[in-house]
Amino acid sequence: MCMATAVTYPVYKVFLEPYHLEYLRIVAFILIIALFVQLVEILLKRFMPPLYSALGVYLPLITTNCAVLGVTMLDIDNWDPSVSFGTSFGNALLYSIGAGLGFMLAMVL
């Protein structure tokens, strides 16, 4: 968590906030966290094969859960109604269904 914060904070303050790209923060944070999850997976596979085998599919699932968290946060975040569908329950559900189908397509491909 400390390493993720050490990377996400400067990314947000240097690249997103000055250019008014705050709406990309969740996407950027998900990508950074996914990078760290993959790094941990590579290190476990290299240096602790029994632990890597025991965890199995659970490490990649962390990245997927992070994406799900990002979508739900976008759904309830009312900072910009033109980007966030958190202004009504029906729109939030439609957005979540579309995002879920998109993530499923990405994982299948």
mmCIF file of C-alpha atoms in Angstrom:
data_model
loop_
_atom_site.group_PDB
_atom_site.id
_atom_site.type_symbol
_atom_site.label_atom_id
_atom_site.label_comp_id
_atom_site.label_asym_id
_atom_site.label_seq_id
_atom_site.Cartn_x
_atom_site.Cartn_y
_atom_site.Cartn_z
ATOM 1 C CA MET A 1 0.000 0.000 0.000
ATOM 2 C CA CYS A 2 2.856 2.320 0.791
ATOM 3 C CA MET A 3 4.501 1.684 -2.579
ATOM 4 C CA ALA A 4 1.211 2.165 -4.425
ATOM 5 C CA THR A 5 0.678 5.453 -2.602
ATOM 6 C CA ALA A 6 4.242 6.509 -3.368
ATOM 7 C CA VAL A 7 3.488 6.079 -7.079
ATOM 8 C CA THR A 8 -0.161 7.168 -7.323
ATOM 9 C CA TYR A 9 0.252 10.430 -5.409
ATOM 10 C CA PRO A 10 2.862 11.921 -7.772
ATOM 11 C CA VAL A 11 0.996 10.595 -10.809
ATOM 12 C CA TYR A 12 -2.124 12.370 -9.605
ATOM 13 C CA LYS A 13 -0.397 15.599 -8.542
ATOM 14 C CA VAL A 14 2.007 15.889 -11.501
ATOM 15 C CA PHE A 15 0.137 14.396 -14.461
ATOM 16 C CA LEU A 16 -3.580 14.481 -13.740
ATOM 17 C CA GLU A 17 -4.413 17.437 -11.507
ATOM 18 C CA PRO A 18 -2.450 20.166 -13.352
ATOM 19 C CA TYR A 19 -4.103 19.225 -16.658
ATOM 20 C CA HIS A 20 -7.588 18.851 -15.129
ATOM 21 C CA LEU A 21 -7.634 15.104 -15.843
ATOM 22 C CA GLU A 22 -8.885 14.158 -12.380
ATOM 23 C CA TYR A 23 -11.553 11.950 -13.963
ATOM 24 C CA LEU A 24 -8.762 9.537 -14.992
ATOM 25 C CA ARG A 25 -7.593 9.006 -11.415
ATOM 26 C CA ILE A 26 -9.380 5.702 -10.865
ATOM 27 C CA VAL A 27 -8.114 4.274 -14.162
ATOM 28 C CA ALA A 28 -4.566 5.378 -13.328
ATOM 29 C CA PHE A 29 -4.797 3.969 -9.796
ATOM 30 C CA ILE A 30 -6.157 0.627 -11.057
ATOM 31 C CA LEU A 31 -3.303 0.346 -13.556
ATOM 32 C CA ILE A 32 -0.691 1.156 -10.912
ATOM 33 C CA ILE A 33 -2.160 -1.335 -8.442
ATOM 34 C CA ALA A 34 -2.370 -3.974 -11.178
ATOM 35 C CA LEU A 35 1.312 -3.345 -11.907
ATOM 36 C CA PHE A 36 2.197 -3.965 -8.269
ATOM 37 C CA VAL A 37 0.058 -7.123 -8.135
ATOM 38 C CA GLN A 38 1.847 -8.470 -11.204
ATOM 39 C CA LEU A 39 5.214 -7.566 -9.666
ATOM 40 C CA VAL A 40 4.319 -9.469 -6.504
ATOM 41 C CA GLU A 41 3.178 -12.423 -8.605
ATOM 42 C CA ILE A 42 6.478 -12.482 -10.526
ATOM 43 C CA LEU A 43 8.513 -12.236 -7.317
ATOM 44 C CA LEU A 44 6.506 -15.000 -5.643
ATOM 45 C CA LYS A 45 6.887 -17.251 -8.679
ATOM 46 C CA ARG A 46 10.637 -16.665 -8.747
ATOM 47 C CA PHE A 47 11.515 -16.764 -5.050
ATOM 48 C CA MET A 48 8.647 -18.634 -3.341
ATOM 49 C CA PRO A 49 7.219 -21.231 -5.751
ATOM 50 C CA PRO A 50 5.222 -23.121 -3.063
ATOM 51 C CA LEU A 51 3.450 -19.934 -1.964
ATOM 52 C CA TYR A 52 2.858 -18.979 -5.598
ATOM 53 C CA SER A 53 1.267 -22.389 -6.219
ATOM 54 C CA ALA A 54 -0.834 -22.144 -3.067
ATOM 55 C CA LEU A 55 -2.222 -18.725 -4.022
ATOM 56 C CA GLY A 56 -2.992 -19.849 -7.556
ATOM 57 C CA VAL A 57 -5.553 -17.682 -9.286
ATOM 58 C CA TYR A 58 -6.098 -15.389 -6.298
ATOM 59 C CA LEU A 59 -3.317 -12.931 -7.192
ATOM 60 C CA PRO A 60 -4.782 -12.028 -10.633
ATOM 61 C CA LEU A 61 -8.195 -11.793 -8.987
ATOM 62 C CA ILE A 62 -6.899 -8.908 -6.881
ATOM 63 C CA THR A 63 -6.525 -6.861 -10.060
ATOM 64 C CA THR A 64 -10.033 -7.781 -11.154
ATOM 65 C CA ASN A 65 -11.419 -6.811 -7.758
ATOM 66 C CA CYS A 66 -9.615 -3.504 -8.045
ATOM 67 C CA ALA A 67 -11.354 -2.842 -11.366
ATOM 68 C CA VAL A 68 -14.722 -3.712 -9.829
ATOM 69 C CA LEU A 69 -14.022 -1.306 -6.976
ATOM 70 C CA GLY A 70 -13.133 1.404 -9.474
ATOM 71 C CA VAL A 71 -16.420 0.996 -11.349
ATOM 72 C CA THR A 72 -18.476 1.132 -8.173
ATOM 73 C CA MET A 73 -16.581 4.225 -7.033
ATOM 74 C CA LEU A 74 -17.307 5.897 -10.356
ATOM 75 C CA ASP A 75 -20.970 5.007 -9.965
ATOM 76 C CA ILE A 76 -21.352 6.854 -6.682
ATOM 77 C CA ASP A 77 -18.939 9.701 -7.366
ATOM 78 C CA ASN A 78 -20.963 12.805 -8.263
ATOM 79 C CA TRP A 79 -18.072 15.131 -9.028
ATOM 80 C CA ASP A 80 -18.953 15.309 -12.737
ATOM 81 C CA PRO A 81 -22.398 14.106 -13.881
ATOM 82 C CA SER A 82 -21.292 14.105 -17.536
ATOM 83 C CA VAL A 83 -18.691 11.421 -16.775
ATOM 84 C CA SER A 84 -20.107 9.684 -13.724
ATOM 85 C CA PHE A 85 -23.444 7.938 -13.893
ATOM 86 C CA GLY A 86 -23.908 8.191 -10.135
ATOM 87 C CA THR A 87 -26.750 10.667 -10.495
ATOM 88 C CA SER A 88 -29.422 7.972 -10.859
ATOM 89 C CA PHE A 89 -29.716 4.341 -9.814
ATOM 90 C CA GLY A 90 -30.794 3.121 -13.262
ATOM 91 C CA ASN A 91 -27.878 4.800 -15.024
ATOM 92 C CA ALA A 92 -25.454 3.419 -12.437
ATOM 93 C CA LEU A 93 -26.744 -0.115 -13.069
ATOM 94 C CA LEU A 94 -26.475 0.285 -16.842
ATOM 95 C CA TYR A 95 -22.944 1.635 -16.514
ATOM 96 C CA SER A 96 -21.945 -1.258 -14.259
ATOM 97 C CA ILE A 97 -23.389 -3.842 -16.641
ATOM 98 C CA GLY A 98 -21.507 -2.285 -19.564
ATOM 99 C CA ALA A 99 -18.274 -2.086 -17.591
ATOM 100 C CA GLY A 100 -18.650 -5.700 -16.463
ATOM 101 C CA LEU A 101 -19.181 -6.864 -20.026
ATOM 102 C CA GLY A 102 -16.138 -4.850 -21.105
ATOM 103 C CA PHE A 103 -13.942 -6.374 -18.395
ATOM 104 C CA MET A 104 -15.212 -9.852 -19.285
ATOM 105 C CA LEU A 105 -14.397 -9.275 -22.956
ATOM 106 C CA ALA A 106 -10.916 -8.033 -22.046
ATOM 107 C CA MET A 107 -10.239 -11.092 -19.862
ATOM 108 C CA VAL A 108 -11.550 -13.516 -22.493
ATOM 109 C CA LEU A 109 -9.403 -11.930 -25.205
#
